[in-house]
Amino acid sequence: MTNMALFAEQQVRADLARLLLAAVEASGRARCDIARDAQIHKDALRRVLAGERSASLGEALRILAASGVAPHAHLLLFLVSSGDHAIAWLQSDLAQFFEDFSGELPSALERVLGNQLHDVKPRWAKGTAHRVARLLSDHIDELERKDVLLGDVFAGAEGGHRG
């Protein structure tokens, strides 16, 4: 059962303000420049970042984009996980990966599953998420092994030409 207290307007506003403030501060840009790029008045931006005013969905996305972060990934992380994950992943390759992955996932599911799409059970979500993470970990390990092998090959080739 969902805890409805988590969706109290003041709590959601405060958590979103914390994410947006962290993004703005991590950007290294002046707030007036972010306000201009996000097409929001600088006083409205100040009030949003202070948690005094709720940001619309469009405003939140534009503030994140103007701050130089993957806007959809961070807002999605904020909604499905916690503001802590969204903040921890600010300006990281992991956030960009999550943005691309979550954007591609619906089409990939339709393409790969086809008629089986309607057979998917909600109880499989957690196990599938862990399986995808393990698959990604194995993929990274394989790429690192290949990099080491290629590094050894190139090091041997360079050494052979000098002697």
mmCIF file with all atom_site columns, N, CA and C in Angstrom, residues 57-127:
data_model
loop_
_atom_site.group_PDB
_atom_site.id
_atom_site.type_symbol
_atom_site.label_atom_id
_atom_site.label_alt_id
_atom_site.label_comp_id
_atom_site.label_asym_id
_atom_site.label_entity_id
_atom_site.label_seq_id
_atom_site.pdbx_PDB_ins_code
_atom_site.Cartn_x
_atom_site.Cartn_y
_atom_site.Cartn_z
_atom_site.occupancy
_atom_site.B_iso_or_equiv
_atom_site.pdbx_formal_charge
_atom_site.auth_seq_id
_atom_site.auth_comp_id
_atom_site.auth_asym_id
_atom_site.auth_atom_id
_atom_site.pdbx_PDB_model_num
ATOM 1   N N  . LEU A 1 57  ? 5.623  20.909  -13.990 1.00 0.00 ? 57  LEU A N  1
ATOM 2   C CA . LEU A 1 57  ? 6.426  19.853  -14.608 1.00 0.00 ? 57  LEU A CA 1
ATOM 3   C C  . LEU A 1 57  ? 7.361  20.444  -15.660 1.00 0.00 ? 57  LEU A C  1
ATOM 4   N N  . GLY A 1 58  ? 6.840  21.307  -16.494 1.00 0.00 ? 58  GLY A N  1
ATOM 5   C CA . GLY A 1 58  ? 7.656  21.945  -17.529 1.00 0.00 ? 58  GLY A CA 1
ATOM 6   C C  . GLY A 1 58  ? 8.765  22.797  -16.944 1.00 0.00 ? 58  GLY A C  1
ATOM 7   N N  . GLU A 1 59  ? 8.451  23.553  -15.891 1.00 0.00 ? 59  GLU A N  1
ATOM 8   C CA . GLU A 1 59  ? 9.470  24.384  -15.252 1.00 0.00 ? 59  GLU A CA 1
ATOM 9   C C  . GLU A 1 59  ? 10.578 23.527  -14.660 1.00 0.00 ? 59  GLU A C  1
ATOM 10  N N  . ALA A 1 60  ? 10.200 22.434  -13.990 1.00 0.00 ? 60  ALA A N  1
ATOM 11  C CA . ALA A 1 60  ? 11.210 21.555  -13.388 1.00 0.00 ? 60  ALA A CA 1
ATOM 12  C C  . ALA A 1 60  ? 12.128 20.987  -14.465 1.00 0.00 ? 60  ALA A C  1
ATOM 13  N N  . LEU A 1 61  ? 11.549 20.524  -15.564 1.00 0.00 ? 61  LEU A N  1
ATOM 14  C CA . LEU A 1 61  ? 12.365 19.980  -16.654 1.00 0.00 ? 61  LEU A CA 1
ATOM 15  C C  . LEU A 1 61  ? 13.284 21.045  -17.236 1.00 0.00 ? 61  LEU A C  1
ATOM 16  N N  . ARG A 1 62  ? 12.773 22.260  -17.425 1.00 0.00 ? 62  ARG A N  1
ATOM 17  C CA . ARG A 1 62  ? 13.593 23.332  -17.997 1.00 0.00 ? 62  ARG A CA 1
ATOM 18  C C  . ARG A 1 62  ? 14.694 23.770  -17.044 1.00 0.00 ? 62  ARG A C  1
ATOM 19  N N  . ILE A 1 63  ? 14.416 23.807  -15.745 1.00 0.00 ? 63  ILE A N  1
ATOM 20  C CA . ILE A 1 63  ? 15.447 24.175  -14.769 1.00 0.00 ? 63  ILE A CA 1
ATOM 21  C C  . ILE A 1 63  ? 16.553 23.125  -14.765 1.00 0.00 ? 63  ILE A C  1
ATOM 22  N N  . LEU A 1 64  ? 16.168 21.854  -14.790 1.00 0.00 ? 64  LEU A N  1
ATOM 23  C CA . LEU A 1 64  ? 17.168 20.787  -14.829 1.00 0.00 ? 64  LEU A CA 1
ATOM 24  C C  . LEU A 1 64  ? 18.003 20.868  -16.108 1.00 0.00 ? 64  LEU A C  1
ATOM 25  N N  . ALA A 1 65  ? 17.341 21.065  -17.241 1.00 0.00 ? 65  ALA A N  1
ATOM 26  C CA . ALA A 1 65  ? 18.064 21.163  -18.517 1.00 0.00 ? 65  ALA A CA 1
ATOM 27  C C  . ALA A 1 65  ? 18.997 22.368  -18.526 1.00 0.00 ? 65  ALA A C  1
ATOM 28  N N  . ALA A 1 66  ? 18.532 23.508  -18.016 1.00 0.00 ? 66  ALA A N  1
ATOM 29  C CA . ALA A 1 66  ? 19.359 24.714  -17.979 1.00 0.00 ? 66  ALA A CA 1
ATOM 30  C C  . ALA A 1 66  ? 20.538 24.539  -17.024 1.00 0.00 ? 66  ALA A C  1
ATOM 31  N N  . SER A 1 67  ? 20.405 23.607  -16.083 1.00 0.00 ? 67  SER A N  1
ATOM 32  C CA . SER A 1 67  ? 21.485 23.319  -15.139 1.00 0.00 ? 67  SER A CA 1
ATOM 33  C C  . SER A 1 67  ? 22.485 22.322  -15.705 1.00 0.00 ? 67  SER A C  1
ATOM 34  N N  . GLY A 1 68  ? 22.207 21.811  -16.899 1.00 0.00 ? 68  GLY A N  1
ATOM 35  C CA . GLY A 1 68  ? 23.153 20.918  -17.564 1.00 0.00 ? 68  GLY A CA 1
ATOM 36  C C  . GLY A 1 68  ? 23.058 19.472  -17.145 1.00 0.00 ? 68  GLY A C  1
ATOM 37  N N  . VAL A 1 69  ? 21.929 19.055  -16.621 1.00 0.00 ? 69  VAL A N  1
ATOM 38  C CA . VAL A 1 69  ? 21.748 17.658  -16.235 1.00 0.00 ? 69  VAL A CA 1
ATOM 39  C C  . VAL A 1 69  ? 20.689 17.020  -17.133 1.00 0.00 ? 69  VAL A C  1
ATOM 40  N N  . ALA A 1 70  ? 20.644 15.697  -17.124 1.00 0.00 ? 70  ALA A N  1
ATOM 41  C CA . ALA A 1 70  ? 19.653 14.961  -17.902 1.00 0.00 ? 70  ALA A CA 1
ATOM 42  C C  . ALA A 1 70  ? 18.284 15.158  -17.232 1.00 0.00 ? 70  ALA A C  1
ATOM 43  N N  . PRO A 1 71  ? 17.433 16.006  -17.790 1.00 0.00 ? 71  PRO A N  1
ATOM 44  C CA . PRO A 1 71  ? 16.212 16.383  -17.079 1.00 0.00 ? 71  PRO A CA 1
ATOM 45  C C  . PRO A 1 71  ? 15.234 15.231  -16.842 1.00 0.00 ? 71  PRO A C  1
ATOM 46  N N  . HIS A 1 72  ? 14.986 14.432  -17.856 1.00 0.00 ? 72  HIS A N  1
ATOM 47  C CA . HIS A 1 72  ? 14.026 13.337  -17.700 1.00 0.00 ? 72  HIS A CA 1
ATOM 48  C C  . HIS A 1 72  ? 14.520 12.295  -16.708 1.00 0.00 ? 72  HIS A C  1
ATOM 49  N N  . ALA A 1 73  ? 15.797 11.975  -16.764 1.00 0.00 ? 73  ALA A N  1
ATOM 50  C CA . ALA A 1 73  ? 16.357 10.975  -15.854 1.00 0.00 ? 73  ALA A CA 1
ATOM 51  C C  . ALA A 1 73  ? 16.223 11.430  -14.406 1.00 0.00 ? 73  ALA A C  1
ATOM 52  N N  . HIS A 1 74  ? 16.551 12.677  -14.141 1.00 0.00 ? 74  HIS A N  1
ATOM 53  C CA . HIS A 1 74  ? 16.514 13.149  -12.763 1.00 0.00 ? 74  HIS A CA 1
ATOM 54  C C  . HIS A 1 74  ? 15.085 13.279  -12.246 1.00 0.00 ? 74  HIS A C  1
ATOM 55  N N  . LEU A 1 75  ? 14.187 13.707  -13.084 1.00 0.00 ? 75  LEU A N  1
ATOM 56  C CA . LEU A 1 75  ? 12.799 13.790  -12.640 1.00 0.00 ? 75  LEU A CA 1
ATOM 57  C C  . LEU A 1 75  ? 12.217 12.396  -12.453 1.00 0.00 ? 75  LEU A C  1
ATOM 58  N N  . LEU A 1 76  ? 12.559 11.478  -13.344 1.00 0.00 ? 76  LEU A N  1
ATOM 59  C CA . LEU A 1 76  ? 12.095 10.097  -13.198 1.00 0.00 ? 76  LEU A CA 1
ATOM 60  C C  . LEU A 1 76  ? 12.683 9.462   -11.939 1.00 0.00 ? 76  LEU A C  1
ATOM 61  N N  . LEU A 1 77  ? 13.958 9.671   -11.701 1.00 0.00 ? 77  LEU A N  1
ATOM 62  C CA . LEU A 1 77  ? 14.572 9.171   -10.464 1.00 0.00 ? 77  LEU A CA 1
ATOM 63  C C  . LEU A 1 77  ? 13.881 9.762   -9.238  1.00 0.00 ? 77  LEU A C  1
ATOM 64  N N  . PHE A 1 78  ? 13.573 11.042  -9.301  1.00 0.00 ? 78  PHE A N  1
ATOM 65  C CA . PHE A 1 78  ? 12.884 11.705  -8.202  1.00 0.00 ? 78  PHE A CA 1
ATOM 66  C C  . PHE A 1 78  ? 11.530 11.043  -7.956  1.00 0.00 ? 78  PHE A C  1
ATOM 67  N N  . LEU A 1 79  ? 10.828 10.701  -9.017  1.00 0.00 ? 79  LEU A N  1
ATOM 68  C CA . LEU A 1 79  ? 9.489  10.123  -8.876  1.00 0.00 ? 79  LEU A CA 1
ATOM 69  C C  . LEU A 1 79  ? 9.511  8.667   -8.430  1.00 0.00 ? 79  LEU A C  1
ATOM 70  N N  . VAL A 1 80  ? 10.423 7.855   -8.974  1.00 0.00 ? 80  VAL A N  1
ATOM 71  C CA . VAL A 1 80  ? 10.384 6.415   -8.709  1.00 0.00 ? 80  VAL A CA 1
ATOM 72  C C  . VAL A 1 80  ? 11.315 5.960   -7.599  1.00 0.00 ? 80  VAL A C  1
ATOM 73  N N  . SER A 1 81  ? 12.270 6.771   -7.239  1.00 0.00 ? 81  SER A N  1
ATOM 74  C CA . SER A 1 81  ? 13.238 6.329   -6.245  1.00 0.00 ? 81  SER A CA 1
ATOM 75  C C  . SER A 1 81  ? 13.212 7.286   -5.070  1.00 0.00 ? 81  SER A C  1
ATOM 76  N N  . SER A 1 82  ? 14.092 8.197   -5.095  1.00 0.00 ? 82  SER A N  1
ATOM 77  C CA . SER A 1 82  ? 14.128 9.211   -4.045  1.00 0.00 ? 82  SER A CA 1
ATOM 78  C C  . SER A 1 82  ? 14.895 10.410  -4.570  1.00 0.00 ? 82  SER A C  1
ATOM 79  N N  . GLY A 1 83  ? 14.675 11.519  -3.924  1.00 0.00 ? 83  GLY A N  1
ATOM 80  C CA . GLY A 1 83  ? 15.438 12.697  -4.292  1.00 0.00 ? 83  GLY A CA 1
ATOM 81  C C  . GLY A 1 83  ? 16.921 12.480  -4.087  1.00 0.00 ? 83  GLY A C  1
ATOM 82  N N  . ASP A 1 84  ? 17.258 11.589  -3.142  1.00 0.00 ? 84  ASP A N  1
ATOM 83  C CA . ASP A 1 84  ? 18.667 11.321  -2.862  1.00 0.00 ? 84  ASP A CA 1
ATOM 84  C C  . ASP A 1 84  ? 19.371 10.715  -4.071  1.00 0.00 ? 84  ASP A C  1
ATOM 85  N N  . HIS A 1 85  ? 18.739 9.750   -4.752  1.00 0.00 ? 85  HIS A N  1
ATOM 86  C CA . HIS A 1 85  ? 19.349 9.175   -5.955  1.00 0.00 ? 85  HIS A CA 1
ATOM 87  C C  . HIS A 1 85  ? 19.488 10.230  -7.043  1.00 0.00 ? 85  HIS A C  1
ATOM 88  N N  . ALA A 1 86  ? 18.452 11.005  -7.223  1.00 0.00 ? 86  ALA A N  1
ATOM 89  C CA . ALA A 1 86  ? 18.493 12.031  -8.260  1.00 0.00 ? 86  ALA A CA 1
ATOM 90  C C  . ALA A 1 86  ? 19.612 13.027  -7.996  1.00 0.00 ? 86  ALA A C  1
ATOM 91  N N  . ILE A 1 87  ? 19.817 13.382  -6.739  1.00 0.00 ? 87  ILE A N  1
ATOM 92  C CA . ILE A 1 87  ? 20.884 14.329  -6.396  1.00 0.00 ? 87  ILE A CA 1
ATOM 93  C C  . ILE A 1 87  ? 22.257 13.663  -6.513  1.00 0.00 ? 87  ILE A C  1
ATOM 94  N N  . ALA A 1 88  ? 22.365 12.439  -6.035  1.00 0.00 ? 88  ALA A N  1
ATOM 95  C CA . ALA A 1 88  ? 23.659 11.745  -6.075  1.00 0.00 ? 88  ALA A CA 1
ATOM 96  C C  . ALA A 1 88  ? 24.142 11.522  -7.505  1.00 0.00 ? 88  ALA A C  1
ATOM 97  N N  . TRP A 1 89  ? 23.219 11.365  -8.427  1.00 0.00 ? 89  TRP A N  1
ATOM 98  C CA . TRP A 1 89  ? 23.595 11.083  -9.813  1.00 0.00 ? 89  TRP A CA 1
ATOM 99  C C  . TRP A 1 89  ? 23.703 12.329  -10.678 1.00 0.00 ? 89  TRP A C  1
ATOM 100 N N  . LEU A 1 90  ? 23.609 13.522  -10.089 1.00 0.00 ? 90  LEU A N  1
ATOM 101 C CA . LEU A 1 90  ? 23.695 14.762  -10.858 1.00 0.00 ? 90  LEU A CA 1
ATOM 102 C C  . LEU A 1 90  ? 24.975 14.797  -11.682 1.00 0.00 ? 90  LEU A C  1
ATOM 103 N N  . GLN A 1 91  ? 24.845 15.221  -12.910 1.00 0.00 ? 91  GLN A N  1
ATOM 104 C CA . GLN A 1 91  ? 25.966 15.426  -13.827 1.00 0.00 ? 91  GLN A CA 1
ATOM 105 C C  . GLN A 1 91  ? 26.883 14.211  -13.905 1.00 0.00 ? 91  GLN A C  1
ATOM 106 N N  . SER A 1 92  ? 26.291 13.030  -13.995 1.00 0.00 ? 92  SER A N  1
ATOM 107 C CA . SER A 1 92  ? 27.104 11.819  -14.096 1.00 0.00 ? 92  SER A CA 1
ATOM 108 C C  . SER A 1 92  ? 26.752 11.062  -15.369 1.00 0.00 ? 92  SER A C  1
ATOM 109 N N  . ASP A 1 93  ? 27.683 10.207  -15.778 1.00 0.00 ? 93  ASP A N  1
ATOM 110 C CA . ASP A 1 93  ? 27.399 9.335   -16.918 1.00 0.00 ? 93  ASP A CA 1
ATOM 111 C C  . ASP A 1 93  ? 26.260 8.387   -16.585 1.00 0.00 ? 93  ASP A C  1
ATOM 112 N N  . LEU A 1 94  ? 26.140 8.016   -15.319 1.00 0.00 ? 94  LEU A N  1
ATOM 113 C CA . LEU A 1 94  ? 25.061 7.133   -14.893 1.00 0.00 ? 94  LEU A CA 1
ATOM 114 C C  . LEU A 1 94  ? 23.702 7.783   -15.127 1.00 0.00 ? 94  LEU A C  1
ATOM 115 N N  . ALA A 1 95  ? 23.592 9.074   -14.871 1.00 0.00 ? 95  ALA A N  1
ATOM 116 C CA . ALA A 1 95  ? 22.336 9.780   -15.118 1.00 0.00 ? 95  ALA A CA 1
ATOM 117 C C  . ALA A 1 95  ? 22.019 9.809   -16.607 1.00 0.00 ? 95  ALA A C  1
ATOM 118 N N  . GLN A 1 96  ? 23.035 10.051  -17.437 1.00 0.00 ? 96  GLN A N  1
ATOM 119 C CA . GLN A 1 96  ? 22.803 10.062  -18.884 1.00 0.00 ? 96  GLN A CA 1
ATOM 120 C C  . GLN A 1 96  ? 22.419 8.677   -19.371 1.00 0.00 ? 96  GLN A C  1
ATOM 121 N N  . PHE A 1 97  ? 23.069 7.644   -18.819 1.00 0.00 ? 97  PHE A N  1
ATOM 122 C CA . PHE A 1 97  ? 22.695 6.266   -19.135 1.00 0.00 ? 97  PHE A CA 1
ATOM 123 C C  . PHE A 1 97  ? 21.235 6.025   -18.768 1.00 0.00 ? 97  PHE A C  1
ATOM 124 N N  . PHE A 1 98  ? 20.837 6.437   -17.566 1.00 0.00 ? 98  PHE A N  1
ATOM 125 C CA . PHE A 1 98  ? 19.467 6.227   -17.104 1.00 0.00 ? 98  PHE A CA 1
ATOM 126 C C  . PHE A 1 98  ? 18.480 6.974   -17.988 1.00 0.00 ? 98  PHE A C  1
ATOM 127 N N  . GLU A 1 99  ? 18.844 8.175   -18.417 1.00 0.00 ? 99  GLU A N  1
ATOM 128 C CA . GLU A 1 99  ? 17.979 8.960   -19.315 1.00 0.00 ? 99  GLU A CA 1
ATOM 129 C C  . GLU A 1 99  ? 17.764 8.204   -20.628 1.00 0.00 ? 99  GLU A C  1
ATOM 130 N N  . ASP A 1 100 ? 18.851 7.741   -21.229 1.00 0.00 ? 100 ASP A N  1
ATOM 131 C CA . ASP A 1 100 ? 18.748 7.025   -22.507 1.00 0.00 ? 100 ASP A CA 1
ATOM 132 C C  . ASP A 1 100 ? 18.048 5.682   -22.327 1.00 0.00 ? 100 ASP A C  1
ATOM 133 N N  . PHE A 1 101 ? 18.388 4.974   -21.255 1.00 0.00 ? 101 PHE A N  1
ATOM 134 C CA . PHE A 1 101 ? 17.804 3.657   -20.975 1.00 0.00 ? 101 PHE A CA 1
ATOM 135 C C  . PHE A 1 101 ? 16.303 3.765   -20.753 1.00 0.00 ? 101 PHE A C  1
ATOM 136 N N  . SER A 1 102 ? 15.879 4.679   -19.892 1.00 0.00 ? 102 SER A N  1
ATOM 137 C CA . SER A 1 102 ? 14.456 4.797   -19.591 1.00 0.00 ? 102 SER A CA 1
ATOM 138 C C  . SER A 1 102 ? 13.669 5.320   -20.790 1.00 0.00 ? 102 SER A C  1
ATOM 139 N N  . GLY A 1 103 ? 14.300 6.109   -21.631 1.00 0.00 ? 103 GLY A N  1
ATOM 140 C CA . GLY A 1 103 ? 13.632 6.581   -22.838 1.00 0.00 ? 103 GLY A CA 1
ATOM 141 C C  . GLY A 1 103 ? 13.481 5.492   -23.886 1.00 0.00 ? 103 GLY A C  1
ATOM 142 N N  . GLU A 1 104 ? 14.446 4.593   -23.948 1.00 0.00 ? 104 GLU A N  1
ATOM 143 C CA . GLU A 1 104 ? 14.427 3.519   -24.945 1.00 0.00 ? 104 GLU A CA 1
ATOM 144 C C  . GLU A 1 104 ? 13.617 2.305   -24.482 1.00 0.00 ? 104 GLU A C  1
ATOM 145 N N  . LEU A 1 105 ? 13.479 2.117   -23.171 1.00 0.00 ? 105 LEU A N  1
ATOM 146 C CA . LEU A 1 105 ? 12.858 0.903   -22.631 1.00 0.00 ? 105 LEU A CA 1
ATOM 147 C C  . LEU A 1 105 ? 11.445 0.619   -23.150 1.00 0.00 ? 105 LEU A C  1
ATOM 148 N N  . PRO A 1 106 ? 10.520 1.566   -23.173 1.00 0.00 ? 106 PRO A N  1
ATOM 149 C CA . PRO A 1 106 ? 9.179  1.229   -23.673 1.00 0.00 ? 106 PRO A CA 1
ATOM 150 C C  . PRO A 1 106 ? 9.180  0.687   -25.108 1.00 0.00 ? 106 PRO A C  1
ATOM 151 N N  . SER A 1 107 ? 9.920  1.310   -25.989 1.00 0.00 ? 107 SER A N  1
ATOM 152 C CA . SER A 1 107 ? 9.990  0.838   -27.381 1.00 0.00 ? 107 SER A CA 1
ATOM 153 C C  . SER A 1 107 ? 10.662 -0.521  -27.466 1.00 0.00 ? 107 SER A C  1
ATOM 154 N N  . ALA A 1 108 ? 11.733 -0.702  -26.676 1.00 0.00 ? 108 ALA A N  1
ATOM 155 C CA . ALA A 1 108 ? 12.441 -1.986  -26.681 1.00 0.00 ? 108 ALA A CA 1
ATOM 156 C C  . ALA A 1 108 ? 11.534 -3.102  -26.179 1.00 0.00 ? 108 ALA A C  1
ATOM 157 N N  . LEU A 1 109 ? 10.768 -2.832  -25.134 1.00 0.00 ? 109 LEU A N  1
ATOM 158 C CA . LEU A 1 109 ? 9.844  -3.844  -24.632 1.00 0.00 ? 109 LEU A CA 1
ATOM 159 C C  . LEU A 1 109 ? 8.805  -4.215  -25.685 1.00 0.00 ? 109 LEU A C  1
ATOM 160 N N  . GLU A 1 110 ? 8.247  -3.229  -26.345 1.00 0.00 ? 110 GLU A N  1
ATOM 161 C CA . GLU A 1 110 ? 7.256  -3.504  -27.397 1.00 0.00 ? 110 GLU A CA 1
ATOM 162 C C  . GLU A 1 110 ? 7.878  -4.281  -28.549 1.00 0.00 ? 110 GLU A C  1
ATOM 163 N N  . ARG A 1 111 ? 9.075  -3.890  -28.947 1.00 0.00 ? 111 ARG A N  1
ATOM 164 C CA . ARG A 1 111 ? 9.737  -4.526  -30.084 1.00 0.00 ? 111 ARG A CA 1
ATOM 165 C C  . ARG A 1 111 ? 10.125 -5.966  -29.766 1.00 0.00 ? 111 ARG A C  1
ATOM 166 N N  . VAL A 1 112 ? 10.699 -6.200  -28.599 1.00 0.00 ? 112 VAL A N  1
ATOM 167 C CA . VAL A 1 112 ? 11.203 -7.525  -28.252 1.00 0.00 ? 112 VAL A CA 1
ATOM 168 C C  . VAL A 1 112 ? 10.078 -8.456  -27.797 1.00 0.00 ? 112 VAL A C  1
ATOM 169 N N  . LEU A 1 113 ? 9.177  -7.946  -26.986 1.00 0.00 ? 113 LEU A N  1
ATOM 170 C CA . LEU A 1 113 ? 8.122  -8.807  -26.440 1.00 0.00 ? 113 LEU A CA 1
ATOM 171 C C  . LEU A 1 113 ? 6.953  -9.021  -27.397 1.00 0.00 ? 113 LEU A C  1
ATOM 172 N N  . GLY A 1 114 ? 6.698  -8.039  -28.240 1.00 0.00 ? 114 GLY A N  1
ATOM 173 C CA . GLY A 1 114 ? 5.596  -8.182  -29.191 1.00 0.00 ? 114 GLY A CA 1
ATOM 174 C C  . GLY A 1 114 ? 4.287  -8.516  -28.492 1.00 0.00 ? 114 GLY A C  1
ATOM 175 N N  . ASN A 1 115 ? 3.669  -9.624  -28.878 1.00 0.00 ? 115 ASN A N  1
ATOM 176 C CA . ASN A 1 115 ? 2.391  -10.033 -28.297 1.00 0.00 ? 115 ASN A CA 1
ATOM 177 C C  . ASN A 1 115 ? 2.514  -10.461 -26.843 1.00 0.00 ? 115 ASN A C  1
ATOM 178 N N  . GLN A 1 116 ? 3.716  -10.773 -26.395 1.00 0.00 ? 116 GLN A N  1
ATOM 179 C CA . GLN A 1 116 ? 3.917  -11.179 -25.006 1.00 0.00 ? 116 GLN A CA 1
ATOM 180 C C  . GLN A 1 116 ? 3.915  -9.990  -24.039 1.00 0.00 ? 116 GLN A C  1
ATOM 181 N N  . LEU A 1 117 ? 3.859  -8.799  -24.557 1.00 0.00 ? 117 LEU A N  1
ATOM 182 C CA . LEU A 1 117 ? 3.890  -7.593  -23.733 1.00 0.00 ? 117 LEU A CA 1
ATOM 183 C C  . LEU A 1 117 ? 2.807  -7.624  -22.652 1.00 0.00 ? 117 LEU A C  1
ATOM 184 N N  . HIS A 1 118 ? 1.655  -8.158  -23.003 1.00 0.00 ? 118 HIS A N  1
ATOM 185 C CA . HIS A 1 118 ? 0.531  -8.187  -22.061 1.00 0.00 ? 118 HIS A CA 1
ATOM 186 C C  . HIS A 1 118 ? 0.644  -9.325  -21.051 1.00 0.00 ? 118 HIS A C  1
ATOM 187 N N  . ASP A 1 119 ? 1.637  -10.191 -21.215 1.00 0.00 ? 119 ASP A N  1
ATOM 188 C CA . ASP A 1 119 ? 1.851  -11.297 -20.282 1.00 0.00 ? 119 ASP A CA 1
ATOM 189 C C  . ASP A 1 119 ? 2.790  -10.918 -19.140 1.00 0.00 ? 119 ASP A C  1
ATOM 190 N N  . VAL A 1 120 ? 3.379  -9.736  -19.191 1.00 0.00 ? 120 VAL A N  1
ATOM 191 C CA . VAL A 1 120 ? 4.338  -9.303  -18.174 1.00 0.00 ? 120 VAL A CA 1
ATOM 192 C C  . VAL A 1 120 ? 3.603  -9.086  -16.852 1.00 0.00 ? 120 VAL A C  1
ATOM 193 N N  . LYS A 1 121 ? 4.184  -9.605  -15.783 1.00 0.00 ? 121 LYS A N  1
ATOM 194 C CA . LYS A 1 121 ? 3.595  -9.515  -14.447 1.00 0.00 ? 121 LYS A CA 1
ATOM 195 C C  . LYS A 1 121 ? 4.359  -8.491  -13.602 1.00 0.00 ? 121 LYS A C  1
ATOM 196 N N  . PRO A 1 122 ? 3.655  -7.661  -12.854 1.00 0.00 ? 122 PRO A N  1
ATOM 197 C CA . PRO A 1 122 ? 4.321  -6.664  -12.006 1.00 0.00 ? 122 PRO A CA 1
ATOM 198 C C  . PRO A 1 122 ? 5.306  -7.278  -11.012 1.00 0.00 ? 122 PRO A C  1
ATOM 199 N N  . ARG A 1 123 ? 5.049  -8.472  -10.547 1.00 0.00 ? 123 ARG A N  1
ATOM 200 C CA . ARG A 1 123 ? 5.925  -9.092  -9.543  1.00 0.00 ? 123 ARG A CA 1
ATOM 201 C C  . ARG A 1 123 ? 7.310  -9.416  -10.114 1.00 0.00 ? 123 ARG A C  1
ATOM 202 N N  . TRP A 1 124 ? 7.469  -9.391  -11.423 1.00 0.00 ? 124 TRP A N  1
ATOM 203 C CA . TRP A 1 124 ? 8.754  -9.675  -12.055 1.00 0.00 ? 124 TRP A CA 1
ATOM 204 C C  . TRP A 1 124 ? 9.675  -8.454  -12.091 1.00 0.00 ? 124 TRP A C  1
ATOM 205 N N  . ALA A 1 125 ? 9.171  -7.293  -11.755 1.00 0.00 ? 125 ALA A N  1
ATOM 206 C CA . ALA A 1 125 ? 9.929  -6.043  -11.928 1.00 0.00 ? 125 ALA A CA 1
ATOM 207 C C  . ALA A 1 125 ? 11.235 -6.028  -11.130 1.00 0.00 ? 125 ALA A C  1
ATOM 208 N N  . LYS A 1 126 ? 11.177 -6.378  -9.861  1.00 0.00 ? 126 LYS A N  1
ATOM 209 C CA . LYS A 1 126 ? 12.380 -6.305  -9.022  1.00 0.00 ? 126 LYS A CA 1
ATOM 210 C C  . LYS A 1 126 ? 13.458 -7.263  -9.525  1.00 0.00 ? 126 LYS A C  1
ATOM 211 N N  . GLY A 1 127 ? 13.089 -8.497  -9.805  1.00 0.00 ? 127 GLY A N  1
ATOM 212 C CA . GLY A 1 127 ? 14.057 -9.471  -10.309 1.00 0.00 ? 127 GLY A CA 1
ATOM 213 C C  . GLY A 1 127 ? 14.627 -9.050  -11.655 1.00 0.00 ? 127 GLY A C  1
#
